[in-house]
mmCIF file of C-alpha atoms in Angstrom:
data_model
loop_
_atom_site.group_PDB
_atom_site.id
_atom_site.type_symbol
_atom_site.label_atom_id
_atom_site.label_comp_id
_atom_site.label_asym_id
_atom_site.label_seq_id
_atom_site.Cartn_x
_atom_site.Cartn_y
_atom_site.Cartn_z
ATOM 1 C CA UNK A 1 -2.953 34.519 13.978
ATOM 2 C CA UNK A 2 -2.951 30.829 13.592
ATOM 3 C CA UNK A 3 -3.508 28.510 10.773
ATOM 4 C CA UNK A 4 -7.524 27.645 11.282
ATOM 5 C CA UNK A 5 -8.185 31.601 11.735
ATOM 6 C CA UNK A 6 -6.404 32.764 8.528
ATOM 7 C CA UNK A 7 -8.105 30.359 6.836
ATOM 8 C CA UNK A 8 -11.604 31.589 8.351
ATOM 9 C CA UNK A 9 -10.953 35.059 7.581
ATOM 10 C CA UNK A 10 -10.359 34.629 4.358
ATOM 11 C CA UNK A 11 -13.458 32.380 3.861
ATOM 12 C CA UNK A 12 -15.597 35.212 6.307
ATOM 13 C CA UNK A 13 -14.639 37.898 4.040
ATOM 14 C CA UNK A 14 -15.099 36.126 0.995
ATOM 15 C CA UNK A 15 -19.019 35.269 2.144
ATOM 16 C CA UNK A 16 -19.883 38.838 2.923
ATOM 17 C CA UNK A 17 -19.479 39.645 0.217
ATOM 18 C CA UNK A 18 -21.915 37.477 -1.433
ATOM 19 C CA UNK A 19 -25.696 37.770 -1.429
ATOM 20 C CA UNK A 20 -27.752 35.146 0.813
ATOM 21 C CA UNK A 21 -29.178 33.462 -2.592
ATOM 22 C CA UNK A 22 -25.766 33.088 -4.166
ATOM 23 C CA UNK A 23 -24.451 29.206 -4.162
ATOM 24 C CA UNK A 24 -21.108 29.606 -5.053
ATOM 25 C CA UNK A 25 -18.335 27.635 -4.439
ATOM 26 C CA UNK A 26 -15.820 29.437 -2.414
ATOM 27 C CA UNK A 27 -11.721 28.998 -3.380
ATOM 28 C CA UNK A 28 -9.434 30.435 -1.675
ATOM 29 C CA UNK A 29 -6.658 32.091 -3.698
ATOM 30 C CA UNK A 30 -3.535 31.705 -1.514
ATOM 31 C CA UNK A 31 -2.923 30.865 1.852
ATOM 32 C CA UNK A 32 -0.004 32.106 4.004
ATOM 33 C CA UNK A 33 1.407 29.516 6.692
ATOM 34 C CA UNK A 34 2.486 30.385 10.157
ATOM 35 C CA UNK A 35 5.780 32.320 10.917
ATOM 36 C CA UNK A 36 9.186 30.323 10.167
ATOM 37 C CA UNK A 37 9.885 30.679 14.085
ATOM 38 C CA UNK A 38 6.582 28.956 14.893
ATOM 39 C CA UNK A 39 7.130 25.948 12.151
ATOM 40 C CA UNK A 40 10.325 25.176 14.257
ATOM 41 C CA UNK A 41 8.797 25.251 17.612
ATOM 42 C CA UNK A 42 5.488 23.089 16.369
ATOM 43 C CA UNK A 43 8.294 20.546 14.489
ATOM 44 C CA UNK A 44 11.727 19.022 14.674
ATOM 45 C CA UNK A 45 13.057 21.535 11.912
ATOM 46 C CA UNK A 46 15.601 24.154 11.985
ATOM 47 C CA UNK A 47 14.670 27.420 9.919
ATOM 48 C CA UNK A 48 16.420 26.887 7.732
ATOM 49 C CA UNK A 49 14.740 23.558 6.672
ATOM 50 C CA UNK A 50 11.214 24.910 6.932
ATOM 51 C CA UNK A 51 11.860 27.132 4.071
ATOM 52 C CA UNK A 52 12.929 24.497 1.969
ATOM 53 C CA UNK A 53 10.106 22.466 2.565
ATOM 54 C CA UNK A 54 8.014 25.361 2.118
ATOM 55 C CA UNK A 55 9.693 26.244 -1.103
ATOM 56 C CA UNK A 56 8.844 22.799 -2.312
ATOM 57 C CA UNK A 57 5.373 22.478 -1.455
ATOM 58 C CA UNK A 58 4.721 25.784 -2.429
ATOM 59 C CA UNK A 59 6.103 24.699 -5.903
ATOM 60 C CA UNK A 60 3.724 21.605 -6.487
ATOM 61 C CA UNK A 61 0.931 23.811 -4.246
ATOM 62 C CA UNK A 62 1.117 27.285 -5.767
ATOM 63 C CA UNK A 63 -1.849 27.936 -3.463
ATOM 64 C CA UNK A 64 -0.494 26.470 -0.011
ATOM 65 C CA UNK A 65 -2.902 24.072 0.619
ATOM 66 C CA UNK A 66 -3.670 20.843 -1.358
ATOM 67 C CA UNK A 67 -6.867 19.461 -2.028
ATOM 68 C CA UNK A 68 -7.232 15.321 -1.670
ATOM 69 C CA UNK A 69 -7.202 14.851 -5.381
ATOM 70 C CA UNK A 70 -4.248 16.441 -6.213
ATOM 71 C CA UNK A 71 -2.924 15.253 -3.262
ATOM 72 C CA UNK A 72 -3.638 11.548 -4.603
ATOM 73 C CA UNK A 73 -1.979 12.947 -7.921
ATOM 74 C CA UNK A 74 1.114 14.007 -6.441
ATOM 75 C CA UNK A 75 1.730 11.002 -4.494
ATOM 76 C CA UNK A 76 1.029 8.742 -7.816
ATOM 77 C CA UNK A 77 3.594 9.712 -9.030
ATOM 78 C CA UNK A 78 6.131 8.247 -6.768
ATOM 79 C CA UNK A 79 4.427 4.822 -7.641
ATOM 80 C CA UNK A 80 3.655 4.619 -11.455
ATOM 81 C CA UNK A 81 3.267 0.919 -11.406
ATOM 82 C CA UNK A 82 0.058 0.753 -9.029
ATOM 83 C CA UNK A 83 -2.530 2.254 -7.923
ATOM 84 C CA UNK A 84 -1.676 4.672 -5.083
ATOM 85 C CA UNK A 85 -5.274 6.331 -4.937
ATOM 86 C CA UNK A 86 -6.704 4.416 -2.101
ATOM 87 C CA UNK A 87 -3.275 4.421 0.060
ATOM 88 C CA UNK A 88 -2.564 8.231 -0.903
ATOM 89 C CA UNK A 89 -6.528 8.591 0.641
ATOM 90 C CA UNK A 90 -5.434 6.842 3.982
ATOM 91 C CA UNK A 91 -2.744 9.234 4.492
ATOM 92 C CA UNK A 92 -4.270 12.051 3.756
ATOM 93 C CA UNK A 93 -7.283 11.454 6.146
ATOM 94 C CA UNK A 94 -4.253 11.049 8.584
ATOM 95 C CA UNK A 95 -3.024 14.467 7.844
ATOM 96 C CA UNK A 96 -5.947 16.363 7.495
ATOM 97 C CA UNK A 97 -6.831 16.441 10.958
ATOM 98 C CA UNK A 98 -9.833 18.878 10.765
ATOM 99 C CA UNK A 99 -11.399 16.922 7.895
ATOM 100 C CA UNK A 100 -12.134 20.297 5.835
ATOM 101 C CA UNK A 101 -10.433 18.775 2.393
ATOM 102 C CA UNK A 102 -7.477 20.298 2.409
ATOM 103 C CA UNK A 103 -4.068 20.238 4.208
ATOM 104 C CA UNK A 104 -2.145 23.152 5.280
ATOM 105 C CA UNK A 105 1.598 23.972 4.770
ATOM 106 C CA UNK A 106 1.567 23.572 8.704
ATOM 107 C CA UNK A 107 -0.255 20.147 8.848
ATOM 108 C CA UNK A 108 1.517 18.787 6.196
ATOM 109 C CA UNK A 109 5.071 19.863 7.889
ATOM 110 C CA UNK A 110 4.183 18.716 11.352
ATOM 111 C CA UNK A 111 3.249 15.508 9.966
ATOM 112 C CA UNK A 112 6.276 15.079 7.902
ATOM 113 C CA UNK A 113 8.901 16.124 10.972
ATOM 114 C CA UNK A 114 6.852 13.557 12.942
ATOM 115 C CA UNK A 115 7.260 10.770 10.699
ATOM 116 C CA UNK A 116 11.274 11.571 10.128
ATOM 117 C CA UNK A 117 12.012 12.819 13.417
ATOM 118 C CA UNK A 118 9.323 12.205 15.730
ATOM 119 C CA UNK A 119 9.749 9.752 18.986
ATOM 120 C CA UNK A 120 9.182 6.209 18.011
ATOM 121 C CA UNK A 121 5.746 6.815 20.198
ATOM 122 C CA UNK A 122 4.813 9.737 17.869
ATOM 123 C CA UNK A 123 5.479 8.049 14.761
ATOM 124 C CA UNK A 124 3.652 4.454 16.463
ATOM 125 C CA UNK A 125 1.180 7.268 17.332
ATOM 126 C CA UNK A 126 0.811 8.216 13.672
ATOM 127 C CA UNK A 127 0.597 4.915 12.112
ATOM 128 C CA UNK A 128 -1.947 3.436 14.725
ATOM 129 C CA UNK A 129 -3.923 6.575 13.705
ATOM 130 C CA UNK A 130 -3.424 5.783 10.130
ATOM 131 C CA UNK A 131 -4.593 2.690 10.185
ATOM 132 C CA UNK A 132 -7.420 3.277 13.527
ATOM 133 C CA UNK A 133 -9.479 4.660 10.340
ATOM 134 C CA UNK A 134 -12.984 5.834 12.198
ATOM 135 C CA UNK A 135 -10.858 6.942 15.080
ATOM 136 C CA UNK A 136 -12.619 4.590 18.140
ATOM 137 C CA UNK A 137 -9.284 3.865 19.602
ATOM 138 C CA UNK A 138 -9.263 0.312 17.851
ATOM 139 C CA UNK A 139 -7.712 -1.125 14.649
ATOM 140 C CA UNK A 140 -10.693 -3.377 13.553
ATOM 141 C CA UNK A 141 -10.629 -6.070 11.100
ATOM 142 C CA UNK A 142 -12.288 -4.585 8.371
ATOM 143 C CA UNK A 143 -9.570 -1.727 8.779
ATOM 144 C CA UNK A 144 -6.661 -3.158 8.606
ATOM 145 C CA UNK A 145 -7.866 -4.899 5.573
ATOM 146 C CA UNK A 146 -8.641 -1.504 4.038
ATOM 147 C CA UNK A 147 -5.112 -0.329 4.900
ATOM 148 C CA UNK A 148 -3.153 -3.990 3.655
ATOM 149 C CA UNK A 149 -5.559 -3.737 0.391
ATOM 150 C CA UNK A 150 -4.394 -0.047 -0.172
ATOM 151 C CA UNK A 151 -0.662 -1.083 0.160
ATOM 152 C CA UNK A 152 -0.840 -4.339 -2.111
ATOM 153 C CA UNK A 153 -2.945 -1.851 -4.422
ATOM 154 C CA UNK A 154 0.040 0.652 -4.036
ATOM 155 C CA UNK A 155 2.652 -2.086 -4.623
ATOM 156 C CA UNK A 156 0.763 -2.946 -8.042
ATOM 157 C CA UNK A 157 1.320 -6.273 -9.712
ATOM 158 C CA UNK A 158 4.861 -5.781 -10.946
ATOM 159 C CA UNK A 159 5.943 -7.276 -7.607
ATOM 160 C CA UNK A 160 7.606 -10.562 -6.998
ATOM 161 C CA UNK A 161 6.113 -12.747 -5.842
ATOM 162 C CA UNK A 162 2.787 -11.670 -7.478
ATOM 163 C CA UNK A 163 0.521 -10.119 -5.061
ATOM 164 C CA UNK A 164 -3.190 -12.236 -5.494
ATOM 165 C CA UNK A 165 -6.519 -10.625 -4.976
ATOM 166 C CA UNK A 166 -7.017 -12.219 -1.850
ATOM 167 C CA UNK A 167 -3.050 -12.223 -0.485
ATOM 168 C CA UNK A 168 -4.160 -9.713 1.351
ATOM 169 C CA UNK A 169 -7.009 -10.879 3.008
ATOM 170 C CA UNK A 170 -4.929 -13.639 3.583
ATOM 171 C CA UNK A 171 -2.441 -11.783 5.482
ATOM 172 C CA UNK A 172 -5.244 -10.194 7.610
ATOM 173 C CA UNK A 173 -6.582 -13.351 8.556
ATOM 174 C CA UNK A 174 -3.138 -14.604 9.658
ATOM 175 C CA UNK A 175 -2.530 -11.506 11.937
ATOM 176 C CA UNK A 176 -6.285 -11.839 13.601
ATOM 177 C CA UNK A 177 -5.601 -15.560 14.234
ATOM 178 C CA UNK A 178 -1.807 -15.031 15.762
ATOM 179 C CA UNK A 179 -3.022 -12.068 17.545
ATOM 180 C CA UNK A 180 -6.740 -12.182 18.439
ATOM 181 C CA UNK A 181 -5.901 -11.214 22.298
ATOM 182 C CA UNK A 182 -5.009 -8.157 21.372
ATOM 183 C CA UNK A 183 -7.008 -6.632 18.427
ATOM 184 C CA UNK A 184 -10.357 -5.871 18.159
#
């Protein structure tokens, strides 16, 4: 049973057994990843490794999945000095590939052994996608400002030199103006 059908089985069961006129939000207790076996053979990871990354996520996501806003909480804390909201957003859009509002143990793993193990095409792959933000295929103007603003955001203003409001804008309108044969 894979990942998406767990997940739909639980939510299935949990609906019949709910009247028609009952709007109730629907949580889902736990959820129970993939096998170890099939972890290694959708990543880079031995065994081994997959259960310590599972014991670790499974520690700051009792559940095993994360919602965006604790998601956003978690990753704040590695960056107490700025705001790491709007980046912490961008990546998890990138890692929630099925845009329900949560990532799996399985989605967050893949993406993870991609990033520290992947080809340099997967992980060029990954960060096009990251930053390729309504998914056409093209890195626009307007996103890559969204993705520089969420890093200088991220950076906060303890950084020397002093990151401006419009630094980077600034920067954005450099890379359009060196590069305008090749980005949309």
């Amino acid at each position: 049973m894979n990942a998406l059908s767990s997940i739909k089985s639980v939510l299935i069961s949990l609906s019949a057994s709910k009247s028609d006129n009952e709007a109730e939000e629907v949580v889902i207790n736990r959820y129970v990843p993939e096998s170890v076996e099939s972890m290694c053979r959708q990543t880079h990871y031995t065994p081994r490794e997959v259960r310590m990354i599972y014991r670790a996520f499974k520690q700051e996501c009792p559940t095993g999945i994360v919602y965006e806003q604790q998601f956003k909480e978690l990753y704040s804390q590695y960056f107490p000095l700025g705001d790491a909201r709007p980046f912490s957003g961008l990546l998890f859009s990138n890692i929630d590939h099925n845009r329900n509002g949560w990532i799996t143990f399985e989605q967050f793993i893949c993406s993870m052994s991609l990033l520290t193990r992947g080809t340099l095409s997967e992980k060029l792959r990954w960060v096009f996608n990251l930053y390729d933000l309504n998914g056409d295929g093209f890195i626009s103007r307007d996103e890559l400002t969204n993705v520089v603003v969420a890093v200088h955001a991220l950076l906060g203003t303890h950084t020397l030199p002093t990151l401006l409001d419009n630094t980077a804008r600034n920067h954005v309108q450099r890379i359009f103006k060196v590069n305008s044969s090749n980005i949309s």
